[in-house]
Amino acid sequence: MSCLNSPVIPCDQCQKMPQTPLRCGGCYSAFYCNRSCQKVHYKSHKAHCKPMSQRIIEGMTPDRPVIPASLRAEASNNADSDYECLICFENFPKSKMQRFADCGHQICIECNKKHYISRLESAQLTEDSSELSSVITCPFCRGNTRGPDVTTDPTHAYYEKLKWAKTGFGVNETNLEHEDLVHVVRRAQTVLLDYRNIDGNLEFLEAMRFAASGLDSIISRSESPLYCLPAFCTRIEIHKYLHEWKECVDKCSELVGDGKCLELSNEEDNLPSSDGKYIEEDSKDTFRMKIFLIQVQAMMELKRGFGEEIEAIFKLLGMYLHFKSFDANADTSYSQEWASLQAADTRLFYQLHAAYFCEIGKHEECIQFSETVVEMNPLSKEIYMPIAKSKRALGDLDGAIEQMRIAVKREEPWFVGNRERNEKFLKELIWEYNEEMMGGMDHAEWHEAYSNAMDKVKAGGGAEEESDQWQFISAYRAKFNKSE
């Protein structure tokens, strides 16, 4: 490292202006206040220093005091250098900047995305992708400045999808043909699938807005309810993914509550689905259940009140039980799988209704609904305690004990609190059962029964920890340890 007597060269690490800056002895292009700054900066400078040093050795002597301007510019124009975006005025490395080829103006990638989207929104594009570059002009020159090469831009895929989405929803005809309907709805479904996993992203919101506009045009202009049904359903899906729960409830109520699904099922042999295919006769109830589940989820998100939630859940239960009565040709496997996934997604089955039914005294409904949930998803451990409580309230202690034993078995060992709670409730049930079976025995008689149970356990090796003797022993200890 050599010293220079120039006070105007800033330190590449701390940006201060040292009186005698030190210059890197490898590439002769980096300057520092002292060796400490050089040591800290070397980790990022190393990748650029070594290739530059090799070129210096090959083309000139190391002690040459002046480095050519081209090499100095190349050394400073690396990934660690900061460039100021002319729109947001934030600093970014070169890799995060987008440069317009003709005028040389540079903006960051995020501002470039917003600029592209605004131009796409105002432009009248066709299916010809070559028009995309012609409408993207420099935001400062506002002239026919050739923009960046979109085919090599890292965000080109987003722009193409947005253009495709927008041009697919130009529905201006009063009389819609079925092929036009399928074309628009397919585009909306594709956009929905592409963007629904990036909630809050600007491209997602813009694409959904374009899709919703086209679907609304179909719904408002179509005279036949059969033609507007798939557009209606896709519109509901868009409301759902945009978390527009009030609009979602209103649309679902209009579709389900006014009987459109039922009316169409009775009048038409087949219904068109949102992907352009047709819904067979045995899948119409699946279709209705899908719409209804979305409605119930939206109601839950809006927290419209206990009464409405319970009423909706009862309707949902009736719809699912109707599935179970289908013939062998019915699409029951799909409906059960879909309903189970939706239940887990909306937290309807596991966190609300079974416990509510039990608490409000609707024990038969609690058992009926909870057993249906267990049938759809046997791993739902939280559902067994409401079943046990309801069965105990109805006088079925055997059934309550059986349910709690299943809950204790299926609870993961690392959930200590849940396991202890389940075991405690199981002991209470067994105690009630034994007390009911053995009548009014006094303490001495209980102690004798306890001794007999211990003898049976010892004779059997003590391996059957879930036997009736063990459960009686556990209940006895829990009871009399507390009382004594």
PDB file of C-alpha atoms in Angstrom, residues 144-295:
ATOM      1  CA  ASN A 144     -40.074   7.532 -28.106  1.00  0.00           C
ATOM      2  CA  THR A 145     -37.073   6.374 -26.184  1.00  0.00           C
ATOM      3  CA  ARG A 146     -36.407   2.694 -26.576  1.00  0.00           C
ATOM      4  CA  GLY A 147     -36.798   1.078 -23.177  1.00  0.00           C
ATOM      5  CA  PRO A 148     -34.854  -1.816 -21.709  1.00  0.00           C
ATOM      6  CA  ASP A 149     -34.821  -5.145 -23.506  1.00  0.00           C
ATOM      7  CA  VAL A 150     -37.808  -6.794 -21.842  1.00  0.00           C
ATOM      8  CA  THR A 151     -36.864 -10.246 -23.079  1.00  0.00           C
ATOM      9  CA  THR A 152     -33.746 -10.173 -20.888  1.00  0.00           C
ATOM     10  CA  ASP A 153     -35.288  -8.272 -17.982  1.00  0.00           C
ATOM     11  CA  PRO A 154     -35.578 -10.430 -14.834  1.00  0.00           C
ATOM     12  CA  THR A 155     -39.166  -9.285 -14.330  1.00  0.00           C
ATOM     13  CA  HIS A 156     -40.208  -9.898 -17.935  1.00  0.00           C
ATOM     14  CA  ALA A 157     -42.439 -12.834 -16.953  1.00  0.00           C
ATOM     15  CA  TYR A 158     -44.546 -10.597 -14.695  1.00  0.00           C
ATOM     16  CA  TYR A 159     -45.033  -8.026 -17.443  1.00  0.00           C
ATOM     17  CA  GLU A 160     -46.020 -10.650 -19.985  1.00  0.00           C
ATOM     18  CA  LYS A 161     -48.576 -12.169 -17.600  1.00  0.00           C
ATOM     19  CA  LEU A 162     -50.031  -8.758 -16.820  1.00  0.00           C
ATOM     20  CA  LYS A 163     -50.316  -7.911 -20.490  1.00  0.00           C
ATOM     21  CA  TRP A 164     -51.904 -11.288 -21.179  1.00  0.00           C
ATOM     22  CA  ALA A 165     -54.312 -10.827 -18.283  1.00  0.00           C
ATOM     23  CA  LYS A 166     -55.398  -7.362 -19.368  1.00  0.00           C
ATOM     24  CA  THR A 167     -55.871  -8.167 -23.046  1.00  0.00           C
ATOM     25  CA  GLY A 168     -57.915 -11.247 -22.168  1.00  0.00           C
ATOM     26  CA  PHE A 169     -60.660  -9.324 -20.409  1.00  0.00           C
ATOM     27  CA  GLY A 170     -61.659  -6.859 -23.107  1.00  0.00           C
ATOM     28  CA  VAL A 171     -65.304  -7.962 -23.114  1.00  0.00           C
ATOM     29  CA  ASN A 172     -67.272  -5.324 -24.998  1.00  0.00           C
ATOM     30  CA  GLU A 173     -69.843  -7.419 -26.895  1.00  0.00           C
ATOM     31  CA  THR A 174     -73.437  -7.312 -25.751  1.00  0.00           C
ATOM     32  CA  ASN A 175     -74.227 -10.867 -26.878  1.00  0.00           C
ATOM     33  CA  LEU A 176     -71.681 -13.293 -25.541  1.00  0.00           C
ATOM     34  CA  GLU A 177     -70.977 -16.627 -27.148  1.00  0.00           C
ATOM     35  CA  HIS A 178     -70.150 -19.570 -24.906  1.00  0.00           C
ATOM     36  CA  GLU A 179     -66.625 -19.800 -26.378  1.00  0.00           C
ATOM     37  CA  ASP A 180     -65.960 -16.180 -25.381  1.00  0.00           C
ATOM     38  CA  LEU A 181     -67.169 -16.910 -21.872  1.00  0.00           C
ATOM     39  CA  VAL A 182     -64.884 -19.920 -21.492  1.00  0.00           C
ATOM     40  CA  HIS A 183     -61.963 -17.915 -22.897  1.00  0.00           C
ATOM     41  CA  VAL A 184     -62.352 -15.097 -20.370  1.00  0.00           C
ATOM     42  CA  VAL A 185     -62.991 -17.350 -17.380  1.00  0.00           C
ATOM     43  CA  ARG A 186     -60.007 -19.540 -18.223  1.00  0.00           C
ATOM     44  CA  ARG A 187     -57.799 -16.471 -18.276  1.00  0.00           C
ATOM     45  CA  ALA A 188     -59.162 -15.334 -14.921  1.00  0.00           C
ATOM     46  CA  GLN A 189     -58.552 -18.763 -13.407  1.00  0.00           C
ATOM     47  CA  THR A 190     -54.989 -18.826 -14.757  1.00  0.00           C
ATOM     48  CA  VAL A 191     -54.222 -15.422 -13.280  1.00  0.00           C
ATOM     49  CA  LEU A 192     -55.750 -16.520  -9.984  1.00  0.00           C
ATOM     50  CA  LEU A 193     -53.559 -19.621  -9.821  1.00  0.00           C
ATOM     51  CA  ASP A 194     -50.420 -17.706 -10.836  1.00  0.00           C
ATOM     52  CA  TYR A 195     -50.727 -14.918  -8.304  1.00  0.00           C
ATOM     53  CA  ARG A 196     -52.691 -16.182  -5.311  1.00  0.00           C
ATOM     54  CA  ASN A 197     -49.533 -17.248  -3.429  1.00  0.00           C
ATOM     55  CA  ILE A 198     -48.000 -13.744  -3.432  1.00  0.00           C
ATOM     56  CA  ASP A 199     -50.546 -11.815  -1.388  1.00  0.00           C
ATOM     57  CA  GLY A 200     -50.003  -8.059  -1.331  1.00  0.00           C
ATOM     58  CA  ASN A 201     -47.724  -8.033  -4.373  1.00  0.00           C
ATOM     59  CA  LEU A 202     -48.430  -5.168  -6.756  1.00  0.00           C
ATOM     60  CA  GLU A 203     -48.594  -7.455  -9.798  1.00  0.00           C
ATOM     61  CA  PHE A 204     -51.044  -9.721  -7.978  1.00  0.00           C
ATOM     62  CA  LEU A 205     -53.402  -6.864  -7.182  1.00  0.00           C
ATOM     63  CA  GLU A 206     -53.263  -5.442 -10.699  1.00  0.00           C
ATOM     64  CA  ALA A 207     -53.877  -8.828 -12.317  1.00  0.00           C
ATOM     65  CA  MET A 208     -56.808  -9.528 -10.001  1.00  0.00           C
ATOM     66  CA  ARG A 209     -58.299  -6.129 -10.787  1.00  0.00           C
ATOM     67  CA  PHE A 210     -58.111  -6.802 -14.527  1.00  0.00           C
ATOM     68  CA  ALA A 211     -59.680 -10.239 -14.038  1.00  0.00           C
ATOM     69  CA  ALA A 212     -62.472  -8.928 -11.813  1.00  0.00           C
ATOM     70  CA  SER A 213     -63.327  -6.206 -14.329  1.00  0.00           C
ATOM     71  CA  GLY A 214     -63.738  -8.717 -17.150  1.00  0.00           C
ATOM     72  CA  LEU A 215     -65.814 -11.090 -15.040  1.00  0.00           C
ATOM     73  CA  ASP A 216     -68.091  -8.283 -13.845  1.00  0.00           C
ATOM     74  CA  SER A 217     -68.676  -7.354 -17.466  1.00  0.00           C
ATOM     75  CA  ILE A 218     -69.797 -10.904 -18.231  1.00  0.00           C
ATOM     76  CA  ILE A 219     -72.076 -11.073 -15.189  1.00  0.00           C
ATOM     77  CA  SER A 220     -73.742  -7.735 -15.967  1.00  0.00           C
ATOM     78  CA  ARG A 221     -74.193  -8.294 -19.727  1.00  0.00           C
ATOM     79  CA  SER A 222     -75.112 -11.976 -19.894  1.00  0.00           C
ATOM     80  CA  GLU A 223     -78.820 -12.704 -20.185  1.00  0.00           C
ATOM     81  CA  SER A 224     -78.526 -16.422 -19.443  1.00  0.00           C
ATOM     82  CA  PRO A 225     -77.730 -17.381 -15.822  1.00  0.00           C
ATOM     83  CA  LEU A 226     -76.102 -20.541 -17.154  1.00  0.00           C
ATOM     84  CA  TYR A 227     -73.455 -18.497 -18.944  1.00  0.00           C
ATOM     85  CA  CYS A 228     -72.706 -16.224 -16.020  1.00  0.00           C
ATOM     86  CA  LEU A 229     -72.419 -18.996 -13.408  1.00  0.00           C
ATOM     87  CA  PRO A 230     -68.726 -19.872 -13.970  1.00  0.00           C
ATOM     88  CA  ALA A 231     -67.869 -16.171 -14.084  1.00  0.00           C
ATOM     89  CA  PHE A 232     -69.791 -15.721 -10.852  1.00  0.00           C
ATOM     90  CA  CYS A 233     -67.864 -18.528  -9.147  1.00  0.00           C
ATOM     91  CA  THR A 234     -64.500 -17.238 -10.324  1.00  0.00           C
ATOM     92  CA  ARG A 235     -65.427 -13.769  -9.083  1.00  0.00           C
ATOM     93  CA  ILE A 236     -66.123 -15.260  -5.647  1.00  0.00           C
ATOM     94  CA  GLU A 237     -62.696 -16.913  -5.672  1.00  0.00           C
ATOM     95  CA  ILE A 238     -61.077 -13.557  -6.446  1.00  0.00           C
ATOM     96  CA  HIS A 239     -62.936 -11.912  -3.549  1.00  0.00           C
ATOM     97  CA  LYS A 240     -61.661 -14.695  -1.317  1.00  0.00           C
ATOM     98  CA  TYR A 241     -57.990 -14.337  -2.272  1.00  0.00           C
ATOM     99  CA  LEU A 242     -58.168 -10.562  -2.016  1.00  0.00           C
ATOM    100  CA  HIS A 243     -59.656 -10.959   1.492  1.00  0.00           C
ATOM    101  CA  GLU A 244     -62.711  -8.964   0.471  1.00  0.00           C
ATOM    102  CA  TRP A 245     -64.889 -10.911   2.880  1.00  0.00           C
ATOM    103  CA  LYS A 246     -67.996  -8.708   2.820  1.00  0.00           C
ATOM    104  CA  GLU A 247     -68.187  -8.820  -0.973  1.00  0.00           C
ATOM    105  CA  CYS A 248     -67.518 -12.556  -0.814  1.00  0.00           C
ATOM    106  CA  VAL A 249     -70.461 -13.144   1.537  1.00  0.00           C
ATOM    107  CA  ASP A 250     -72.754 -11.008  -0.616  1.00  0.00           C
ATOM    108  CA  LYS A 251     -71.797 -12.832  -3.830  1.00  0.00           C
ATOM    109  CA  CYS A 252     -72.154 -16.245  -2.186  1.00  0.00           C
ATOM    110  CA  SER A 253     -75.524 -15.285  -0.743  1.00  0.00           C
ATOM    111  CA  GLU A 254     -76.653 -14.139  -4.170  1.00  0.00           C
ATOM    112  CA  LEU A 255     -75.511 -17.418  -5.708  1.00  0.00           C
ATOM    113  CA  VAL A 256     -76.537 -19.862  -2.959  1.00  0.00           C
ATOM    114  CA  GLY A 257     -79.158 -17.990  -0.982  1.00  0.00           C
ATOM    115  CA  ASP A 258     -81.255 -17.015  -3.998  1.00  0.00           C
ATOM    116  CA  GLY A 259     -81.244 -20.610  -5.220  1.00  0.00           C
ATOM    117  CA  LYS A 260     -79.361 -20.050  -8.466  1.00  0.00           C
ATOM    118  CA  CYS A 261     -77.345 -23.242  -8.032  1.00  0.00           C
ATOM    119  CA  LEU A 262     -80.447 -25.289  -7.247  1.00  0.00           C
ATOM    120  CA  GLU A 263     -82.406 -23.717 -10.091  1.00  0.00           C
ATOM    121  CA  LEU A 264     -79.654 -24.449 -12.578  1.00  0.00           C
ATOM    122  CA  SER A 265     -79.265 -28.007 -11.294  1.00  0.00           C
ATOM    123  CA  ASN A 266     -82.929 -28.700 -11.955  1.00  0.00           C
ATOM    124  CA  GLU A 267     -83.116 -27.029 -15.365  1.00  0.00           C
ATOM    125  CA  GLU A 268     -79.843 -28.022 -17.007  1.00  0.00           C
ATOM    126  CA  ASP A 269     -78.332 -31.431 -17.609  1.00  0.00           C
ATOM    127  CA  ASN A 270     -74.806 -30.132 -17.116  1.00  0.00           C
ATOM    128  CA  LEU A 271     -73.286 -27.011 -15.614  1.00  0.00           C
ATOM    129  CA  PRO A 272     -70.163 -25.322 -16.993  1.00  0.00           C
ATOM    130  CA  SER A 273     -67.419 -25.063 -14.409  1.00  0.00           C
ATOM    131  CA  SER A 274     -64.971 -22.194 -14.080  1.00  0.00           C
ATOM    132  CA  ASP A 275     -62.344 -23.974 -16.192  1.00  0.00           C
ATOM    133  CA  GLY A 276     -64.673 -24.370 -19.177  1.00  0.00           C
ATOM    134  CA  LYS A 277     -65.466 -28.028 -18.560  1.00  0.00           C
ATOM    135  CA  TYR A 278     -68.843 -29.346 -17.509  1.00  0.00           C
ATOM    136  CA  ILE A 279     -69.986 -30.452 -14.079  1.00  0.00           C
ATOM    137  CA  GLU A 280     -71.544 -33.904 -14.143  1.00  0.00           C
ATOM    138  CA  GLU A 281     -74.824 -34.597 -12.385  1.00  0.00           C
ATOM    139  CA  ASP A 282     -73.230 -36.308  -9.369  1.00  0.00           C
ATOM    140  CA  SER A 283     -70.819 -33.401  -8.806  1.00  0.00           C
ATOM    141  CA  LYS A 284     -73.373 -30.610  -8.605  1.00  0.00           C
ATOM    142  CA  ASP A 285     -73.638 -30.981  -4.849  1.00  0.00           C
ATOM    143  CA  THR A 286     -69.853 -30.799  -4.654  1.00  0.00           C
ATOM    144  CA  PHE A 287     -70.046 -27.552  -6.567  1.00  0.00           C
ATOM    145  CA  ARG A 288     -72.683 -26.177  -4.196  1.00  0.00           C
ATOM    146  CA  MET A 289     -70.685 -27.236  -1.157  1.00  0.00           C
ATOM    147  CA  LYS A 290     -67.589 -25.475  -2.500  1.00  0.00           C
ATOM    148  CA  ILE A 291     -69.461 -22.193  -2.844  1.00  0.00           C
ATOM    149  CA  PHE A 292     -71.081 -22.632   0.547  1.00  0.00           C
ATOM    150  CA  LEU A 293     -67.774 -23.347   2.290  1.00  0.00           C
ATOM    151  CA  ILE A 294     -66.350 -20.130   0.875  1.00  0.00           C
ATOM    152  CA  GLN A 295     -69.398 -18.294   2.190  1.00  0.00           C
TER     153      GLN A 295
END
